[in-house]
Coordinates of C-alpha atoms (C1' of nucleotides) in Angstrom, one line a residue:
Chain A
X1 CA 112.9 109.1 66.8
X2 CA 110.0 106.8 67.4
X3 CA 109.9 105.3 70.8
X4 CA 107.9 102.2 71.5
X5 CA 106.3 100.8 74.5
X6 CA 107.9 97.6 75.7
X7 CA 105.7 94.7 74.5
X8 CA 104.1 92.0 76.7
X9 CA 106.8 89.6 75.4
X10 CA 109.4 91.7 77.2
X11 CA 107.7 91.0 80.6
X12 CA 106.9 87.3 79.7
X13 CA 110.4 86.1 80.5
X14 CA 112.4 84.9 83.6
X15 CA 112.2 87.7 86.2
X16 CA 115.9 88.2 86.8
X17 CA 116.5 88.8 83.1
X18 CA 113.6 91.2 83.0
X19 CA 114.9 93.2 86.0
X20 CA 118.3 93.4 84.6
X21 CA 117.1 94.7 81.3
X22 CA 114.6 97.2 82.8
X23 CA 117.6 99.3 84.1
X24 CA 117.9 102.3 81.8
X25 CA 114.4 101.9 80.4
X26 CA 111.9 104.7 80.7
X27 CA 108.9 104.6 83.0
X28 CA 106.2 106.9 81.6
X29 CA 103.1 108.3 83.4
X30 CA 100.5 110.1 81.3
X31 CA 98.2 112.6 82.9
X32 CA 95.9 114.4 80.5
X33 CA 98.5 114.0 77.8
X34 CA 101.2 115.4 80.0
X35 CA 104.3 113.1 80.2
X36 CA 106.0 112.4 83.4
X37 CA 108.9 110.1 83.0
X38 CA 112.2 108.8 84.3
X39 CA 114.8 106.1 83.6
X40 CA 114.7 103.1 85.9
X41 CA 117.8 102.9 88.0
X42 CA 116.8 100.5 90.7
X43 CA 114.5 97.5 90.9
X44 CA 113.9 94.3 92.8
X45 CA 112.6 90.8 92.0
X46 CA 109.8 89.0 94.0
X47 CA 109.2 85.6 92.7
X48 CA 106.8 82.7 93.6
X49 CA 105.0 81.4 96.7
X50 CA 108.3 80.0 98.0
X51 CA 109.9 83.4 98.2
X52 CA 109.0 84.4 101.7
X53 CA 109.7 88.1 100.9
X54 CA 107.1 88.0 98.2
X55 CA 103.5 88.9 99.0
X56 CA 102.4 85.8 97.1
X57 CA 103.8 83.5 99.8
X58 CA 100.2 83.8 101.3
X59 CA 98.9 82.3 98.1
X60 CA 96.3 83.8 95.9
X61 CA 94.3 86.6 97.7
X62 CA 92.4 89.6 96.7
X63 CA 95.5 91.7 97.0
X64 CA 97.9 89.4 95.2
X65 CA 95.4 88.5 92.4
X66 CA 97.1 90.8 89.9
X67 CA 100.5 89.0 90.4
X68 CA 98.9 85.8 89.2
X69 CA 97.5 87.4 86.1
X70 CA 99.1 88.0 82.7
X71 CA 102.5 89.7 82.5
X72 CA 102.9 93.4 81.6
X73 CA 100.4 94.7 84.2
X74 CA 101.0 97.0 87.1
X75 CA 100.7 95.6 90.7
X76 CA 100.2 98.7 92.9
X77 CA 99.9 98.1 96.7
X78 CA 99.7 100.2 99.8
X79 CA 102.0 99.8 102.8
X80 CA 103.0 101.4 106.1
X81 CA 99.7 103.2 106.2
X82 CA 100.8 105.9 103.7
X83 CA 102.9 104.7 100.8
X84 CA 102.0 103.2 97.4
X85 CA 104.4 100.9 95.7
X86 CA 104.7 100.2 91.9
X87 CA 105.5 96.8 90.5
X88 CA 105.4 95.2 87.1
X89 CA 103.9 91.7 86.8
X90 CA 106.2 89.3 84.9
X91 CA 106.6 85.7 83.8
X92 CA 103.8 83.4 82.7
X93 CA 100.1 84.0 83.7
X94 CA 99.3 81.8 86.7
X95 CA 102.8 82.2 88.2
X96 CA 103.1 85.1 90.7
X97 CA 106.2 87.2 90.1
X98 CA 106.6 91.0 90.2
X99 CA 109.3 93.6 90.0
X100 CA 109.3 96.5 92.5
X101 CA 110.5 99.8 90.9
X102 CA 112.6 101.4 93.6
X103 CA 114.2 104.4 91.9
X104 CA 114.1 106.4 88.7
X105 CA 116.0 109.3 87.4
X106 CA 113.4 112.0 86.5
X107 CA 113.5 113.2 82.9
X108 CA 110.2 114.7 81.8
X109 CA 107.6 116.6 83.8
X110 CA 110.1 117.4 86.5
X111 CA 108.3 120.6 87.4
X112 CA 105.3 118.7 88.4
X113 CA 107.3 116.1 90.3
X114 CA 109.1 118.9 92.1
X115 CA 105.7 120.4 93.2
X116 CA 104.5 117.0 94.4
X117 CA 107.8 116.4 96.2
X118 CA 107.6 119.8 97.8
X119 CA 110.6 120.9 99.8
X120 CA 112.7 118.1 98.5
X121 CA 115.9 118.6 96.3
X122 CA 116.0 116.9 92.8
X123 CA 118.0 113.9 94.0
X124 CA 115.2 113.0 96.4
X125 CA 112.3 113.4 94.0
X126 CA 112.2 109.7 92.9
X127 CA 114.9 107.8 94.9
X128 CA 112.5 105.5 96.7
X129 CA 109.5 103.3 95.8
X130 CA 107.0 105.5 97.7
X131 CA 108.5 108.7 96.4
X132 CA 108.1 107.5 92.8
X133 CA 104.4 106.9 93.3
X134 CA 104.0 110.3 95.0
X135 CA 105.8 112.1 92.2
X136 CA 104.0 110.3 89.4
X137 CA 100.6 110.2 91.1
X138 CA 100.3 106.5 91.2
X139 CA 97.9 104.8 93.6
X140 CA 95.2 102.1 93.7
X141 CA 93.6 103.4 90.5
X142 CA 96.5 102.0 88.5
X143 CA 96.5 98.6 90.1
X144 CA 96.0 96.1 87.4
X145 CA 96.7 98.6 84.7
X146 CA 97.9 97.0 81.4
X147 CA 101.3 98.5 80.6
X148 CA 101.1 97.1 77.1
X149 CA 97.7 98.6 76.1
X150 CA 98.4 101.5 73.7
X151 CA 95.8 103.5 75.6
X152 CA 97.1 103.0 79.1
X153 CA 98.4 105.9 81.2
X154 CA 101.3 104.0 82.6
X155 CA 103.9 102.1 80.5
X156 CA 107.6 101.6 79.8
X157 CA 109.5 102.8 76.8
X158 CA 112.7 101.6 75.3
X159 CA 115.7 103.7 76.2
X160 CA 119.4 103.2 76.3
X161 CA 120.3 99.9 78.0
X162 CA 122.7 100.0 81.0
X163 CA 125.9 98.1 80.4
X164 CA 126.4 95.0 82.5
X165 CA 129.6 96.6 84.0
X166 CA 127.5 99.5 85.3
X167 CA 125.1 97.3 87.2
X168 CA 125.4 96.4 90.8
X169 CA 123.5 93.5 92.4
X170 CA 122.7 92.9 96.1
X171 CA 120.1 91.8 98.7
X172 CA 116.6 93.3 98.6
X173 CA 115.8 96.2 100.9
X174 CA 113.4 96.3 103.9
X175 CA 112.8 92.6 104.5
X176 CA 113.7 92.7 108.2
X177 CA 111.7 89.7 109.4
X178 CA 112.0 87.6 106.3
X179 CA 113.9 84.3 106.9
X180 CA 117.0 83.3 104.9
X181 CA 117.8 82.6 102.2
X182 CA 115.1 85.0 101.0
X183 CA 116.2 87.9 103.2
X184 CA 119.7 88.1 101.5
X185 CA 119.1 86.6 98.1
X186 CA 120.7 89.1 95.6
X187 CA 117.6 90.1 93.7
X188 CA 118.1 93.8 93.8
X189 CA 119.6 95.5 90.7
X190 CA 120.7 99.1 90.4
X191 CA 122.8 101.3 88.2
X192 CA 126.1 101.7 89.8
X193 CA 126.9 105.1 91.2
X194 CA 129.8 106.5 89.3
X195 CA 132.8 106.9 91.6
X196 CA 134.6 110.2 92.0
X197 CA 131.5 112.2 91.5
X198 CA 129.5 114.1 94.1
X199 CA 125.9 113.0 94.7
X200 CA 124.4 115.7 92.6
X201 CA 126.5 114.6 89.6
X202 CA 126.1 110.9 90.1
X203 CA 123.2 110.5 87.8
X204 CA 122.6 108.7 84.5
X205 CA 123.6 110.9 81.6
X206 CA 123.2 110.3 77.8
Chain B
dA1 C1' 85.8 92.1 115.5
dG2 C1' 90.4 92.5 116.9
dC3 C1' 95.3 92.2 116.2
dA4 C1' 100.2 92.5 114.6
dC5 C1' 102.9 94.1 111.0
dG6 C1' 104.6 96.0 106.8
dA7 C1' 108.8 95.5 99.7
dT8 C1' 108.7 103.4 103.6
dT9 C1' 109.6 108.1 104.5
dA10 C1' 111.0 112.3 106.8
dA11 C1' 112.5 114.4 110.8
dC12 C1' 115.1 114.1 114.5
dT13 C1' 119.3 113.2 118.1
Chain C
dG1 C1' 121.4 105.8 114.2
dT2 C1' 116.3 106.2 115.9
dT3 C1' 111.5 106.8 115.6
dA4 C1' 106.6 108.4 114.6
dA5 C1' 103.2 108.5 111.2
dT6 C1' 99.2 105.7 109.6
dC7 C1' 95.9 102.0 107.6
dG8 C1' 95.2 97.9 104.4
dT9 C1' 95.9 93.1 104.7
dG10 C1' 95.7 88.5 106.3
dC11 C1' 95.5 85.9 110.4
dT12 C1' 93.3 84.4 114.8
dC13 C1' 89.7 84.3 117.9

DNA sequence: AGCACGATTAACT
DNA sequence: GTTAATCGTGCTC
């Protein structure tokens, strides 16, 4: 089966639609031809200069420049003095909007991820935005990376979409000092944890 | 040049 | 539930 990278057209649409459809898709990181990948199970939308939770509320700066660029690129930033965060730039060029990838379910290259997430059990390899970047070796070198360039080392492949009924929506995480309504606006999307299963079985399966 | 704070994590009580 | 770790960013002198 031939799997294709999601085209720029996919990212060049209203952000909430893109976030919703990203669930289940496969994030792929290539390192010397080695594939590290996982299905996206949680993501959040950050949209426009009015959104006080979005870095672009400062306007265009050296850091947020990528968010104003064309869709389908990676916006990778550093925070809390130690963690990298991976985002996808979406919507039209000139308008700042990005999707934070918060959690993936590891599929390929899990031995390498396990080594980088030393001491952590599988369920904690990639269940946070900083953890994903640690497991997949994503840092400032990938900021601005074109996800739609056939030669790029970071991209998204089509995989089985997640049914609407399996998606839960809620407020974004970690915006402690952001004023309302932005603090509570329901722009966080995640694949619902299946009930009646223990944590170690509550994962996406084919 | 200095400052406050952050789209977090891991370890602890 | 609480907290230390740690430094880039954008703002104010």
